[in-house]
PDB file of C-alpha atoms in Angstrom:
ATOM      1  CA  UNK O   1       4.222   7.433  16.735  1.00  0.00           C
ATOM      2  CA  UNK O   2       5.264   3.938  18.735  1.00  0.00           C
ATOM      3  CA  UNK O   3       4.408   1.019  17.059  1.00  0.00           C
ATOM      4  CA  UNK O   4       5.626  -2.846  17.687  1.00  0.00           C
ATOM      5  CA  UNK O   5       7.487  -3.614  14.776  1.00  0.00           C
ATOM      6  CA  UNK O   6       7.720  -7.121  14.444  1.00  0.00           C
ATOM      7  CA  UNK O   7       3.735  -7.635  15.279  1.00  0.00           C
ATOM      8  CA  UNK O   8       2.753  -4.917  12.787  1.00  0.00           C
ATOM      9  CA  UNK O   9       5.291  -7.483  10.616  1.00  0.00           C
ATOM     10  CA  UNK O  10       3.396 -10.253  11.147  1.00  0.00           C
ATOM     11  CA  UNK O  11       0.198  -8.801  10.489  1.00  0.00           C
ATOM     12  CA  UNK O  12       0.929  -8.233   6.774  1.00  0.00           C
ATOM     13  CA  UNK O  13       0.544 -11.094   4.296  1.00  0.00           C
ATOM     14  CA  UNK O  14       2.904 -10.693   0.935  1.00  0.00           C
ATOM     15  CA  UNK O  15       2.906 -12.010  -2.357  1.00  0.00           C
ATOM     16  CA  UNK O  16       4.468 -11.495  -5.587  1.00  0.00           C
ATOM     17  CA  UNK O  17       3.844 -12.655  -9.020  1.00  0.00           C
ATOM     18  CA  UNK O  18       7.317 -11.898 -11.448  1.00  0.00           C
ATOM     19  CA  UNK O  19       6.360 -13.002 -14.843  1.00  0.00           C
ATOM     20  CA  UNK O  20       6.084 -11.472 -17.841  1.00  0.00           C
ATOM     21  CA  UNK O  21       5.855  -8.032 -18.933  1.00  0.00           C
ATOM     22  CA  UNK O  22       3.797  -7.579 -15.628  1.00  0.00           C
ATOM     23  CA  UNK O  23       3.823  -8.309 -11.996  1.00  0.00           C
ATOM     24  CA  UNK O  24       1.213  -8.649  -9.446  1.00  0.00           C
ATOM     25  CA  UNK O  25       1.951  -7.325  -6.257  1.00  0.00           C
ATOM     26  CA  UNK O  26      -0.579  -8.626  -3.631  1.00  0.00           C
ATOM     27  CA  UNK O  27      -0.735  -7.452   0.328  1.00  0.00           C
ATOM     28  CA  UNK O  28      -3.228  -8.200   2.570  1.00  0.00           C
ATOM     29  CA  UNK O  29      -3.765  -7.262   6.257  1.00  0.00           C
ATOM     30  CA  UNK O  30      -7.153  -8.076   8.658  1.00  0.00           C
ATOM     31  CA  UNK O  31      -8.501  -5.434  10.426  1.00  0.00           C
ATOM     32  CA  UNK O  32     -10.699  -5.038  13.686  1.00  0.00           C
ATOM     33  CA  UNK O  33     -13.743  -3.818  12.112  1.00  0.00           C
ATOM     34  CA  UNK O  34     -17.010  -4.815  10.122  1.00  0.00           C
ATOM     35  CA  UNK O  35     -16.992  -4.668   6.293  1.00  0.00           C
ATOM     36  CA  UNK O  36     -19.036  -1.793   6.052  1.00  0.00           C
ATOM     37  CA  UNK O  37     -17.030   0.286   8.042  1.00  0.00           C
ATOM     38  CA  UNK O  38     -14.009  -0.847   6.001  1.00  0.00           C
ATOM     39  CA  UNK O  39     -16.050  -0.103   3.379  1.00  0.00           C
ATOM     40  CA  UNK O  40     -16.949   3.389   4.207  1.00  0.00           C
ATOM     41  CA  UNK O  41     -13.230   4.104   5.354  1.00  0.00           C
ATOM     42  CA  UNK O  42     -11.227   2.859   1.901  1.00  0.00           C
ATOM     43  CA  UNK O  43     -14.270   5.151  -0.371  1.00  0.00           C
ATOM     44  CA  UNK O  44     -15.306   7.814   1.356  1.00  0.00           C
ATOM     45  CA  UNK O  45     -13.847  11.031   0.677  1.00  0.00           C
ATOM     46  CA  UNK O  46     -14.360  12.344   3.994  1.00  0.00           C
ATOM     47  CA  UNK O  47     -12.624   9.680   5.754  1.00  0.00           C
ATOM     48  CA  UNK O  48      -9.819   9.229   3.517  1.00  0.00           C
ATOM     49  CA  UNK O  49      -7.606  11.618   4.625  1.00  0.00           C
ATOM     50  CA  UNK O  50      -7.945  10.838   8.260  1.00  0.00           C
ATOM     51  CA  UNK O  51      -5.522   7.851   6.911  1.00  0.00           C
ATOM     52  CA  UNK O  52      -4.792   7.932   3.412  1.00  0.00           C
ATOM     53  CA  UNK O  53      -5.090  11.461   2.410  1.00  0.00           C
ATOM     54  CA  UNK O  54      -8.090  13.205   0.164  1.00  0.00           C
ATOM     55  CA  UNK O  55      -8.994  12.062  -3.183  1.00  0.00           C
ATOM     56  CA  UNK O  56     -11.052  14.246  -5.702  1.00  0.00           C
ATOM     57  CA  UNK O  57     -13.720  13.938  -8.684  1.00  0.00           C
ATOM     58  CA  UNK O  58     -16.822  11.601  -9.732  1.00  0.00           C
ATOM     59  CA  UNK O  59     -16.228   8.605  -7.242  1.00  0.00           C
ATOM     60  CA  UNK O  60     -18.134   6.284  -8.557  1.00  0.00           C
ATOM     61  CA  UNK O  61     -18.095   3.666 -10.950  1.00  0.00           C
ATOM     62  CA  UNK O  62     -16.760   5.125 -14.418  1.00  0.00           C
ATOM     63  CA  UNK O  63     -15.655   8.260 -12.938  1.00  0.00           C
ATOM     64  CA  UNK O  64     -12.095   9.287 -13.223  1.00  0.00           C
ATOM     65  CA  UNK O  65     -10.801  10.873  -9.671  1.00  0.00           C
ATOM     66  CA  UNK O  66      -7.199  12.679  -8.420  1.00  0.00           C
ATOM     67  CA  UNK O  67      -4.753  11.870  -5.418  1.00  0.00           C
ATOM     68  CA  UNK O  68      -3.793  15.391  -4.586  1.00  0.00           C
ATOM     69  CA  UNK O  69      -1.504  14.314  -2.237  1.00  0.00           C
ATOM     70  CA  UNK O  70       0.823  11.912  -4.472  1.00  0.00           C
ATOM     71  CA  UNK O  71      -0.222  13.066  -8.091  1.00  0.00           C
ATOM     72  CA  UNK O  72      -2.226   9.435  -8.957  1.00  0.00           C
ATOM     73  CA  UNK O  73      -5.084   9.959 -11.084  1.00  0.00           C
ATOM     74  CA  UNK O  74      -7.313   7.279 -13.200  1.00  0.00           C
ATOM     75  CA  UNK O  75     -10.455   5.955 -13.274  1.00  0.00           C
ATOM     76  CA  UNK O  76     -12.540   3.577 -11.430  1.00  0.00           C
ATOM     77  CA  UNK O  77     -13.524   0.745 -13.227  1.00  0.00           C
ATOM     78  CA  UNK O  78     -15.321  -1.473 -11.131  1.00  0.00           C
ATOM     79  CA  UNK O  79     -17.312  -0.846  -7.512  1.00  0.00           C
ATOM     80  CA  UNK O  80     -19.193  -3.187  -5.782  1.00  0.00           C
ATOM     81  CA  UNK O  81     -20.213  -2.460  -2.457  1.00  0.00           C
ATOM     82  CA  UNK O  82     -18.814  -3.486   0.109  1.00  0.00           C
ATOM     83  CA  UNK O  83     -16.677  -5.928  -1.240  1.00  0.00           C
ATOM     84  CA  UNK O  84     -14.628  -4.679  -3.953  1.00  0.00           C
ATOM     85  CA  UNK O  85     -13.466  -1.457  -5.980  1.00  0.00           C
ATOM     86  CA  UNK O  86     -10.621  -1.302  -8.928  1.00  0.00           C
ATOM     87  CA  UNK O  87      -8.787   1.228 -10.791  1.00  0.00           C
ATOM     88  CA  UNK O  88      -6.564   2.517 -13.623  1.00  0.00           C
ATOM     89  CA  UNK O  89      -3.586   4.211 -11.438  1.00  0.00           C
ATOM     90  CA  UNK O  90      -2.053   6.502 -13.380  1.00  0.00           C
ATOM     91  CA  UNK O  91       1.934   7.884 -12.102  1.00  0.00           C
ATOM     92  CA  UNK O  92       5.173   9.209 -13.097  1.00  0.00           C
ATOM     93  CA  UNK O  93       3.970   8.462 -16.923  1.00  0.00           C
ATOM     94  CA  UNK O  94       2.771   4.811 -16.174  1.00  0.00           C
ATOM     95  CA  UNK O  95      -0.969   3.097 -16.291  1.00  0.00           C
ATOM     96  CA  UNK O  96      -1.234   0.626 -14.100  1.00  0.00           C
ATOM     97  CA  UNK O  97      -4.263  -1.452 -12.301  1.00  0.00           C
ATOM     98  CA  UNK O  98      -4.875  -1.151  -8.874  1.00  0.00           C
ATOM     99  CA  UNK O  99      -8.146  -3.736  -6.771  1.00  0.00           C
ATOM    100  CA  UNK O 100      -9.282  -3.452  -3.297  1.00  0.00           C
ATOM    101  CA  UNK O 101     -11.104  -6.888  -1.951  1.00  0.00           C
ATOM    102  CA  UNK O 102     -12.808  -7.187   1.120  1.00  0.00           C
ATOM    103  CA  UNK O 103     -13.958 -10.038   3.197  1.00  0.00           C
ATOM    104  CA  UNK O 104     -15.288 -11.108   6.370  1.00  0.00           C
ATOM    105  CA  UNK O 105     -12.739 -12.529   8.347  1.00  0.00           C
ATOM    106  CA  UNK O 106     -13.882 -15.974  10.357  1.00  0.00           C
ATOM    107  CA  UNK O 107     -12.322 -14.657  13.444  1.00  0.00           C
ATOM    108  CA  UNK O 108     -13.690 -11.703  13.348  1.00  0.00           C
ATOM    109  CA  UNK O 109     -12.939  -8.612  10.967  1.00  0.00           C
ATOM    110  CA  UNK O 110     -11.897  -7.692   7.574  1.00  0.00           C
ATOM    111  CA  UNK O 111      -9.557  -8.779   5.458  1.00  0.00           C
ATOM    112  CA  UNK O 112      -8.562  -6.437   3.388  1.00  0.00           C
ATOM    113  CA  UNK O 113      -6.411  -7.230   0.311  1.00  0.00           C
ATOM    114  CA  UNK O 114      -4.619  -4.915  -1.928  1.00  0.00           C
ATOM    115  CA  UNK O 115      -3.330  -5.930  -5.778  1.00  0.00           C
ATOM    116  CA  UNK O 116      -1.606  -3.707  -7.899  1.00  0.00           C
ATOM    117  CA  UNK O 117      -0.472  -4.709 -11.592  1.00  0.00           C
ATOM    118  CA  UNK O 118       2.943  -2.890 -12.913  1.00  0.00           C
ATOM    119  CA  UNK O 119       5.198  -3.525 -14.869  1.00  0.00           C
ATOM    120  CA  UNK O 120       8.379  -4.407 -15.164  1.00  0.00           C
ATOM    121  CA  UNK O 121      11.314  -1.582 -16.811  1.00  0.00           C
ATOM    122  CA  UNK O 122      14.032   0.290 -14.769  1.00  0.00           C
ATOM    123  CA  UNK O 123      11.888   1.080 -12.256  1.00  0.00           C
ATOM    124  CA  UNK O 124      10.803  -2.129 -11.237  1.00  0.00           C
ATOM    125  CA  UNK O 125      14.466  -3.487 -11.878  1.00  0.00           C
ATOM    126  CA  UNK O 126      15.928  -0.679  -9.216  1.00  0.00           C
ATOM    127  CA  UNK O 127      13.284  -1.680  -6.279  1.00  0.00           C
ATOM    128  CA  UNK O 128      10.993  -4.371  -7.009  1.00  0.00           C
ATOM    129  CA  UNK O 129       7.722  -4.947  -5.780  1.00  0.00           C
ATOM    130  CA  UNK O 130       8.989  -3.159  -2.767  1.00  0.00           C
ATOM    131  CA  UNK O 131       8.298   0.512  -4.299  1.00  0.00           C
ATOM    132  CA  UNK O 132       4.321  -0.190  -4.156  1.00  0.00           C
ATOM    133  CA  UNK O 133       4.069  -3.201  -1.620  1.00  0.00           C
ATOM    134  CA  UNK O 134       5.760  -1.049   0.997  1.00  0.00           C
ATOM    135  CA  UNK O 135       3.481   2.059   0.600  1.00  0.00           C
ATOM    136  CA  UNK O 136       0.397   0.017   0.549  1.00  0.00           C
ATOM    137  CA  UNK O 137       1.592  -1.989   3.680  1.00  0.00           C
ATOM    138  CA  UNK O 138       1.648   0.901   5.185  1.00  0.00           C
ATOM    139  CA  UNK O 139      -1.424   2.516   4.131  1.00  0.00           C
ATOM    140  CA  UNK O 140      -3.028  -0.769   5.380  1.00  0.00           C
ATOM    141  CA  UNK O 141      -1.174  -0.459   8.757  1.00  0.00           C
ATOM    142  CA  UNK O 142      -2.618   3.481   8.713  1.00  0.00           C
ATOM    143  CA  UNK O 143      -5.936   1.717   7.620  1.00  0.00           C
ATOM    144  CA  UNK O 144      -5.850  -0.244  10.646  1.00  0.00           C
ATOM    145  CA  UNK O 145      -5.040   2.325  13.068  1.00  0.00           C
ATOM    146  CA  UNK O 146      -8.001   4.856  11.991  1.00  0.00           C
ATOM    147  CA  UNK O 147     -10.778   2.508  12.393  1.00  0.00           C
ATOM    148  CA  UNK O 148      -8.901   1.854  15.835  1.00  0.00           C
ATOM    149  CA  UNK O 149      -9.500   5.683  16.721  1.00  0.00           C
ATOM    150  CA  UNK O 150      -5.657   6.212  16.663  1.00  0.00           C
ATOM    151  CA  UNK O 151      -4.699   9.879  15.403  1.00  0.00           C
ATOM    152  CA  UNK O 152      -1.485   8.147  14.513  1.00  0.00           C
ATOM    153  CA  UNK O 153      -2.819   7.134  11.357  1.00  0.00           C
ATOM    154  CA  UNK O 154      -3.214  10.715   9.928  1.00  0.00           C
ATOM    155  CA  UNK O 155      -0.602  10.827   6.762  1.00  0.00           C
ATOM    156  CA  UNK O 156       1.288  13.746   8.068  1.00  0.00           C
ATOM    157  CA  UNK O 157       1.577  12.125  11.206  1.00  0.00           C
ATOM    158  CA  UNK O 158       2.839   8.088   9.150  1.00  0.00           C
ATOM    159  CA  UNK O 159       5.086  10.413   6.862  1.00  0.00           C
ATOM    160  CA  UNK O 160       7.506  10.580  10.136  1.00  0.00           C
ATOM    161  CA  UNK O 161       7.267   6.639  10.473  1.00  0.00           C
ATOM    162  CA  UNK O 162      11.058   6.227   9.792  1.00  0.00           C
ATOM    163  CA  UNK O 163      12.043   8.460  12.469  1.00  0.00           C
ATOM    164  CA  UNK O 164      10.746   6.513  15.332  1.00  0.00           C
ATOM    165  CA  UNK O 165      13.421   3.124  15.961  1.00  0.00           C
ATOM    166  CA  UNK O 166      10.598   0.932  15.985  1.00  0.00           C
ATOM    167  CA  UNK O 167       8.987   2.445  13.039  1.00  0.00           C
ATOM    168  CA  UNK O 168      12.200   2.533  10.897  1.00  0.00           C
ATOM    169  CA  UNK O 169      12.646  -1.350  11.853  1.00  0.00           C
ATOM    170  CA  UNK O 170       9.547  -1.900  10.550  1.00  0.00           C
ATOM    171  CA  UNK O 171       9.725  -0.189   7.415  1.00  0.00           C
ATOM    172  CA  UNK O 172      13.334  -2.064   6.698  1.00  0.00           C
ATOM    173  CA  UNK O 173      11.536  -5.317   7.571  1.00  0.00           C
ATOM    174  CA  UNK O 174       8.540  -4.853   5.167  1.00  0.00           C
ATOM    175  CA  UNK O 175      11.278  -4.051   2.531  1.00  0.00           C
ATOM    176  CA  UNK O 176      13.204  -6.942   2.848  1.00  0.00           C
ATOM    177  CA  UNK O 177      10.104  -9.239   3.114  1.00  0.00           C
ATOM    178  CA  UNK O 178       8.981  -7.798  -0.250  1.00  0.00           C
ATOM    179  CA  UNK O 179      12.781  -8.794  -1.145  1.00  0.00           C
ATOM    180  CA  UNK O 180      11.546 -12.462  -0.200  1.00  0.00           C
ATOM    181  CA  UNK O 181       7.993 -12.178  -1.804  1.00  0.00           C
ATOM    182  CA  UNK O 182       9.812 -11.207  -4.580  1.00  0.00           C
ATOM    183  CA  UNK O 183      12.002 -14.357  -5.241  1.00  0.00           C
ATOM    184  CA  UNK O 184       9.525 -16.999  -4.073  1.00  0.00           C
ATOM    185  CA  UNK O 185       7.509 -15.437  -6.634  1.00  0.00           C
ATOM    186  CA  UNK O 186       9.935 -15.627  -9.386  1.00  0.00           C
ATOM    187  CA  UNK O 187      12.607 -13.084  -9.314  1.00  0.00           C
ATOM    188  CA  UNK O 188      16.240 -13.884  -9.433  1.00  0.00           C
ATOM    189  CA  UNK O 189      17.102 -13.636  -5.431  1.00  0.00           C
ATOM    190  CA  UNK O 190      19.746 -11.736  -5.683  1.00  0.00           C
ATOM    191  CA  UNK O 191      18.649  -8.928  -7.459  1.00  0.00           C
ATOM    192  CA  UNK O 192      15.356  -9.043  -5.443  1.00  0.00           C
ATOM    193  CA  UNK O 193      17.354  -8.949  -1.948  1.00  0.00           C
ATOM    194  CA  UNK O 194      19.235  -5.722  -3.884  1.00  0.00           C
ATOM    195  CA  UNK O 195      16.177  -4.177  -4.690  1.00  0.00           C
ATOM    196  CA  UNK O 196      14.873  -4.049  -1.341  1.00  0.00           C
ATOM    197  CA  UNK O 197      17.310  -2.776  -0.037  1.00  0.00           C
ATOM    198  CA  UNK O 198      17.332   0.299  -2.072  1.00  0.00           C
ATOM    199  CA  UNK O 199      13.612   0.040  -1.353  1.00  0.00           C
ATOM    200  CA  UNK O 200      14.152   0.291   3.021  1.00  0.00           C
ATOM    201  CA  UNK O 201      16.696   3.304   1.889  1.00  0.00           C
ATOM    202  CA  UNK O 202      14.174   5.520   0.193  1.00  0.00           C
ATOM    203  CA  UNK O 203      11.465   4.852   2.732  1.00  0.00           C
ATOM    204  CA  UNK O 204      13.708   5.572   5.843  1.00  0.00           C
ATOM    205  CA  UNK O 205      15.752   8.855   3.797  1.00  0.00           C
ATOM    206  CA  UNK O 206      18.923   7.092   3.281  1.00  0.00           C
ATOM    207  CA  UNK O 207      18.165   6.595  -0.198  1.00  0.00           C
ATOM    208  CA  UNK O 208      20.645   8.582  -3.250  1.00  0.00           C
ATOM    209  CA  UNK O 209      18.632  11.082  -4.747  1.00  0.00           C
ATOM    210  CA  UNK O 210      18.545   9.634  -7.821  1.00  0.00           C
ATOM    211  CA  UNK O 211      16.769   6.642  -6.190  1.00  0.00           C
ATOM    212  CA  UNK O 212      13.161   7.821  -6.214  1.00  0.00           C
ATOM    213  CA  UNK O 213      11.060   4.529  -5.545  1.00  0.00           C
TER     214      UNK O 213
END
């Protein structure tokens, strides 16, 4: 996979909310293509794992559905087409809230806007908003690339991101950005600029074992 890492970068908006027992990490990205297309692409189960991988069960509004792939399961709470979608996300023993919002971009395009809820605990102390902005970054860059006709964005082909130069130096970039999201938003800078940097490790396989973001 080649991509340009500091335009894929720049294509990424990032913001962070630190306060409280919760924190609201926000990402955003526009994509070259019409809302319903981004529609049909984020919810249809035949499309999602060209670039996000398959999802299972009753997806609709109240139905609870499975991410094979990663083990997140929950329920859909709210789906209004083609705008927006949210959902309990349920992993490694925690509930969270997860909302997908989509707009017409005046330039042409969608913007497409992820927010996911979490909370705070050791988890969130170790990496920060990193752990979940960087995965959905990415899934937005993948996002991006399938409604471009790129077979690049296939998961199996974005799991060897890190291996590439470019790739890696944009995967240490998004980290460290989240690092910066993180402290305008609230967090002590320190610890935030720590946190991502565990974050790029785990993402590009330098990470401890013990440091499972």
């Amino acid at each position: 996979m080649s991509i340009n890492a500091a335009v894929e970068l720049s294509n990424a908006h990032r913001a962070v909310l630190a306060a409280g027992p919760v924190s609201t990490v926000t990402v955003s990205r526009t994509v070259e293509a019409g809302i319903e297309a981004v529609w049909q692409a984020l919810t249809d189960p035949d499309q999602l794992p060209g670039w996000f991988g398959p999802a299972e069960g009753d997806l609709r509004e109240g139905g609870d559905y499975t991410l094979p792939t990663n083990g997140a399961s929950g329920t859909i709470t709210r789906c209004e087409r083609p705008t927006n979608f949210a959902l309990t996300w349920e992993s490694m023993g925690q509930s969270t809230t997860f909302t997908a919002s989509l707009a017409e971009h005046p330039a042409g395009g969608t913007q497409v806007t992820l927010t996911h809820v979490v909370p705070g605990g050791e988890h969130w102390d170790r990496f920060g908003p990193g752990a979940v902005g960087v995965a959905w970054e990415g899934a937005l860059l993948a996002l991006a690339r399938f409604l471009a006709g790129d077979p690049s964005a296939a998961p199996e082909e974005m799991a060897h991101l890190h291996e590439d130069e470019q790739g890696r130096a944009y995967i240490e970039g998004a980290a460290r950005a989240w690092g910066q999201a993180h402290a305008a938003g609230g967090g002590d800078p320190e610890a935030a600029a720590q946190a991502a940097e565990r974050t790029a490790a785990f993402y590009t396989g330098q990470a401890a074992p013990e440091d499972e973001a």
